[in-house]
């Protein structure tokens, strides 16, 4: 009797299981494009990077094990990223909580740190950074009030500045020739040091200042970042005046664009700035949760991204850093979601450019 009951129970279970509907497969992910149809796309969302594990190259066995066990990728993750720079497929991002620069060498599928630990090479609170054509890394350390310069392998070359030179150092930019450093001092409410300081790369000597505190042409109120665009023009994010101020290569005022507001082409909390190979200008706005793209004369071309409390591709809560690489790819840092979103020009194939040059996963 017990055997019959057991067989009946098994049969019922099998029948009930057979009646459970099979879930429909999820629709394949379609990368967002900007601008959206019917306009012709100019940028395609390509990928999100949360840390070293997202750029590591693994073999088929490793991928199968992850799929079966749920194992996550290992390696450094971003704690509180801020600034980003890119050189030949290597992504450099400052981390203000972990106190180092994380280097994501995408073409080689590896990563390493710069400025961690203790001693003269150590960073305290790195913010903006840049990389020159020789691969040297320049980091603005707001706590040390110094620009810290490293060789491509993280060896200390020199430090520029100090507490007598900077009030609140936020960013550093190197000119294409690798001869001049532009360091932005945001100053403060009770400070008059709202200025861009220019230094000689070879000697570290202070050459000149650009701007002063104020609201007039060529003046700043809480400047944040600087980018070098077409014809050597200098584009400075003037955060407290809600605009971008433009100078020629010699520091002479040319024009400004932007104003406070919630409309396209206006700013609410502009932060970092970048320029692409064609001279277009990219400005991150933390309050808007996006970046806006302007031509060299400050005319708005388009915007990308949306403010959101939930993490997703092209969604931002606290965007900060931005960079454009040699191939036109755009890299956007979000501090809240601890990520880097990468966008590819619509005419560029995923396998093209420095970021597309990486070894294929090995097969076993």
Coordinates of C-alpha atoms in Angstrom, one line a residue, residues 40-325:
X40 CA 21.1 59.4 -36.9
X41 CA 23.0 58.0 -34.0
X42 CA 26.4 59.4 -33.1
X43 CA 27.2 57.4 -30.0
X44 CA 26.5 53.8 -28.9
X45 CA 26.7 52.7 -25.2
X46 CA 29.4 50.0 -25.2
X47 CA 30.1 48.7 -21.7
X48 CA 30.2 49.4 -18.0
X49 CA 33.3 48.8 -15.9
X50 CA 33.1 48.4 -12.1
X51 CA 36.6 47.2 -11.6
X52 CA 39.5 45.1 -12.7
X53 CA 37.4 41.9 -13.1
X54 CA 35.5 43.5 -16.0
X55 CA 38.6 43.8 -18.2
X56 CA 40.3 40.5 -17.3
X57 CA 40.7 37.9 -20.1
X58 CA 39.5 34.4 -19.1
X59 CA 39.3 31.1 -20.8
X60 CA 36.2 29.0 -21.6
X61 CA 36.6 26.8 -18.5
X62 CA 36.6 29.9 -16.2
X63 CA 33.5 31.3 -17.9
X64 CA 31.6 28.0 -17.6
X65 CA 32.5 27.7 -13.9
X66 CA 31.2 31.2 -13.3
X67 CA 27.9 30.4 -15.1
X68 CA 27.4 27.2 -13.0
X69 CA 28.5 28.5 -9.6
X70 CA 27.7 32.2 -9.8
X71 CA 31.3 33.0 -9.0
X72 CA 32.1 36.7 -9.5
X73 CA 35.1 38.2 -11.2
X74 CA 37.9 39.1 -8.9
X75 CA 40.3 42.1 -8.7
X76 CA 40.2 45.7 -7.5
X77 CA 36.8 47.3 -7.6
X78 CA 36.1 51.1 -7.6
X79 CA 35.5 52.5 -4.1
X80 CA 34.7 56.2 -4.9
X81 CA 36.0 57.0 -8.3
X82 CA 36.4 60.6 -9.4
X83 CA 38.6 61.5 -12.4
X84 CA 39.4 59.5 -15.5
X85 CA 42.0 59.7 -18.2
X86 CA 42.7 57.3 -21.1
X87 CA 45.9 56.6 -23.1
X88 CA 46.2 53.9 -25.8
X89 CA 43.6 51.6 -24.2
X90 CA 44.7 52.1 -20.6
X91 CA 42.1 53.6 -18.4
X92 CA 43.3 55.6 -15.4
X93 CA 40.8 56.4 -12.7
X94 CA 41.4 58.1 -9.3
X95 CA 39.8 56.7 -6.2
X96 CA 39.4 59.1 -3.4
X97 CA 38.5 56.5 -0.8
X98 CA 41.1 53.8 -1.6
X99 CA 43.7 56.6 -2.2
X100 CA 45.2 55.4 -5.4
X101 CA 45.0 55.5 -9.2
X102 CA 43.6 52.3 -10.6
X103 CA 45.0 51.5 -14.1
X104 CA 42.8 49.2 -16.2
X105 CA 45.0 48.0 -19.1
X106 CA 42.2 46.8 -21.3
X107 CA 44.3 45.6 -24.3
X108 CA 46.3 43.3 -22.1
X109 CA 43.5 42.3 -19.7
X110 CA 45.4 43.4 -16.6
X111 CA 45.3 46.1 -13.9
X112 CA 47.6 47.7 -11.4
X113 CA 47.7 50.5 -8.8
X114 CA 49.6 53.7 -8.7
X115 CA 50.2 55.8 -5.6
X116 CA 48.9 53.2 -3.0
X117 CA 50.7 52.3 0.2
X118 CA 53.0 54.7 2.1
X119 CA 56.1 56.7 1.4
X120 CA 56.8 59.5 -1.1
X121 CA 54.9 57.9 -3.9
X122 CA 51.7 57.6 -1.9
X123 CA 48.5 59.6 -2.7
X124 CA 46.2 61.0 0.0
X125 CA 43.1 62.2 -1.9
X126 CA 43.5 62.1 -5.6
X127 CA 41.0 64.0 -7.8
X128 CA 41.7 65.0 -11.4
X129 CA 44.4 63.5 -13.5
X130 CA 45.9 63.4 -17.0
X131 CA 48.4 61.4 -19.1
X132 CA 50.8 62.8 -21.6
X133 CA 52.0 61.3 -24.9
X134 CA 54.9 59.5 -23.1
X135 CA 52.5 57.8 -20.7
X136 CA 53.5 59.9 -17.7
X137 CA 50.7 60.3 -15.2
X138 CA 49.8 63.6 -13.5
X139 CA 47.6 63.5 -10.5
X140 CA 46.0 66.4 -8.6
X141 CA 46.1 65.5 -4.9
X142 CA 43.8 67.9 -3.0
X143 CA 45.0 66.9 0.4
X144 CA 48.7 67.1 -0.4
X145 CA 48.0 70.3 -2.4
X146 CA 50.4 69.0 -5.0
X147 CA 50.5 67.7 -8.6
X148 CA 52.2 64.3 -8.3
X149 CA 53.9 63.1 -11.5
X150 CA 54.7 59.4 -12.1
X151 CA 56.4 57.5 -14.9
X152 CA 54.3 55.0 -16.8
X153 CA 55.1 52.3 -14.2
X154 CA 54.1 54.3 -11.2
X155 CA 57.6 55.5 -10.2
X156 CA 57.7 59.0 -8.7
X157 CA 59.2 61.7 -11.0
X158 CA 58.4 64.9 -9.1
X159 CA 55.8 66.8 -7.1
X160 CA 54.8 70.3 -7.9
X161 CA 53.1 72.9 -5.6
X162 CA 52.4 72.6 -1.9
X163 CA 50.3 74.4 0.7
X164 CA 51.9 77.8 -0.1
X165 CA 51.0 77.3 -3.8
X166 CA 47.5 75.8 -3.8
X167 CA 44.4 76.3 -1.7
X168 CA 42.2 73.4 -3.0
X169 CA 43.8 71.7 -6.0
X170 CA 41.1 69.9 -8.0
X171 CA 42.4 69.0 -11.5
X172 CA 45.5 68.9 -13.7
X173 CA 45.8 69.0 -17.5
X174 CA 48.9 68.6 -19.7
X175 CA 49.2 70.2 -23.1
X176 CA 49.6 68.0 -26.2
X177 CA 53.3 68.9 -26.5
X178 CA 53.9 67.7 -22.9
X179 CA 55.5 71.0 -22.0
X180 CA 53.0 72.8 -19.8
X181 CA 50.8 71.8 -16.8
X182 CA 47.5 73.5 -16.1
X183 CA 46.5 73.1 -12.5
X184 CA 43.0 74.3 -11.4
X185 CA 42.7 75.7 -7.9
X186 CA 39.0 75.8 -6.9
X187 CA 39.8 78.1 -3.9
X188 CA 36.9 78.4 -1.5
X189 CA 34.2 80.7 -0.1
X190 CA 36.8 82.6 1.9
X191 CA 39.6 82.4 -0.6
X192 CA 40.7 84.5 -3.6
X193 CA 42.7 81.7 -5.1
X194 CA 40.1 80.8 -7.8
X195 CA 42.7 80.4 -10.6
X196 CA 44.4 78.2 -13.2
X197 CA 48.2 78.0 -12.5
X198 CA 50.5 77.1 -15.3
X199 CA 53.8 75.2 -14.7
X200 CA 56.7 74.1 -16.8
X201 CA 56.8 70.3 -17.1
X202 CA 60.5 69.9 -17.2
X203 CA 61.5 72.2 -14.4
X204 CA 58.3 72.5 -12.4
X205 CA 58.6 76.3 -12.5
X206 CA 55.5 78.4 -12.1
X207 CA 55.0 80.4 -15.4
X208 CA 51.8 82.3 -15.0
X209 CA 48.2 82.4 -13.6
X210 CA 45.1 82.5 -15.7
X211 CA 42.0 84.2 -14.3
X212 CA 41.0 85.5 -10.9
X213 CA 38.0 85.4 -8.6
X214 CA 35.0 87.3 -9.9
X215 CA 32.0 87.1 -12.2
X216 CA 33.3 89.2 -15.1
X217 CA 34.9 88.1 -18.4
X218 CA 37.8 85.7 -17.8
X219 CA 37.1 85.5 -14.1
X220 CA 36.2 82.4 -12.0
X221 CA 34.0 81.4 -9.1
X222 CA 34.9 77.9 -8.0
X223 CA 36.6 76.7 -11.2
X224 CA 36.6 72.9 -11.5
X225 CA 38.5 71.5 -14.5
X226 CA 40.2 72.4 -17.7
X227 CA 40.4 70.8 -21.2
X228 CA 42.5 71.8 -24.2
X229 CA 40.6 71.9 -27.4
X230 CA 40.9 73.0 -31.0
X231 CA 43.8 75.4 -31.8
X232 CA 45.1 75.0 -28.3
X233 CA 42.1 76.8 -26.7
X234 CA 41.7 76.4 -23.0
X235 CA 38.2 75.5 -21.7
X236 CA 37.7 76.0 -18.0
X237 CA 34.6 74.8 -16.0
X238 CA 33.6 77.8 -14.0
X239 CA 31.3 76.0 -11.5
X240 CA 30.1 78.8 -9.4
X241 CA 29.3 81.0 -12.4
X242 CA 27.6 78.0 -14.2
X243 CA 29.6 78.4 -17.4
X244 CA 32.6 77.4 -19.4
X245 CA 35.2 80.1 -19.9
X246 CA 37.4 80.0 -23.0
X247 CA 41.0 81.3 -23.4
X248 CA 43.5 81.1 -26.2
X249 CA 46.7 79.1 -25.7
X250 CA 48.4 82.1 -24.1
X251 CA 45.7 82.6 -21.5
X252 CA 43.9 85.5 -23.2
X253 CA 40.1 85.6 -22.7
X254 CA 38.1 84.8 -25.7
X255 CA 34.5 84.0 -24.7
X256 CA 32.2 82.0 -22.3
X257 CA 29.1 79.9 -22.8
X258 CA 26.4 78.5 -20.6
X259 CA 24.3 79.9 -17.7
X260 CA 22.5 78.6 -14.7
X261 CA 19.2 76.8 -15.5
X262 CA 17.5 73.6 -16.3
X263 CA 17.3 73.9 -20.1
X264 CA 19.6 72.3 -22.6
X265 CA 22.9 74.2 -22.9
X266 CA 22.6 75.5 -19.4
X267 CA 24.3 74.1 -16.2
X268 CA 23.2 73.3 -12.7
X269 CA 26.4 71.6 -11.2
X270 CA 29.0 71.4 -13.9
X271 CA 32.0 69.3 -12.9
X272 CA 34.6 68.0 -15.3
X273 CA 35.3 68.7 -19.0
X274 CA 37.0 66.9 -22.0
X275 CA 37.7 67.6 -25.7
X276 CA 37.5 65.1 -28.5
X277 CA 39.9 64.9 -31.5
X278 CA 37.6 67.1 -33.6
X279 CA 37.6 69.8 -31.0
X280 CA 34.1 69.2 -29.5
X281 CA 33.7 69.9 -25.8
X282 CA 32.1 67.5 -23.3
X283 CA 30.8 68.8 -19.9
X284 CA 29.6 66.6 -17.1
X285 CA 26.7 68.0 -15.0
X286 CA 26.3 66.2 -11.7
X287 CA 22.8 67.6 -10.9
X288 CA 21.5 66.8 -14.4
X289 CA 23.1 63.3 -14.4
X290 CA 24.4 63.6 -17.9
X291 CA 27.1 65.2 -20.1
X292 CA 26.4 67.8 -22.8
X293 CA 28.4 68.1 -26.0
X294 CA 29.2 71.4 -27.5
X295 CA 31.2 72.4 -30.6
X296 CA 34.4 74.5 -30.3
X297 CA 32.4 77.7 -30.2
X298 CA 30.0 76.6 -27.4
X299 CA 27.0 75.6 -29.5
X300 CA 25.1 72.7 -28.0
X301 CA 25.2 69.6 -30.2
X302 CA 23.5 66.9 -27.9
X303 CA 23.3 65.5 -24.4
X304 CA 23.8 61.9 -23.2
X305 CA 22.6 60.2 -20.0
X306 CA 19.8 60.6 -17.5
X307 CA 19.7 61.1 -13.7
X308 CA 18.4 58.0 -11.9
X309 CA 18.5 56.5 -8.4
X310 CA 18.9 53.0 -9.9
X311 CA 22.1 51.9 -11.7
X312 CA 21.7 51.0 -15.3
X313 CA 23.6 51.8 -18.6
X314 CA 23.6 55.5 -19.3
X315 CA 22.0 56.3 -15.9
X316 CA 23.8 58.4 -13.3
X317 CA 23.4 59.6 -9.8
X318 CA 26.7 61.4 -9.1
X319 CA 28.7 61.7 -12.4
X320 CA 32.1 63.4 -12.0
X321 CA 34.9 62.6 -14.4
X322 CA 34.9 62.4 -18.2
X323 CA 37.5 61.6 -20.9
X324 CA 37.6 61.1 -24.6
X325 CA 40.3 58.8 -26.0

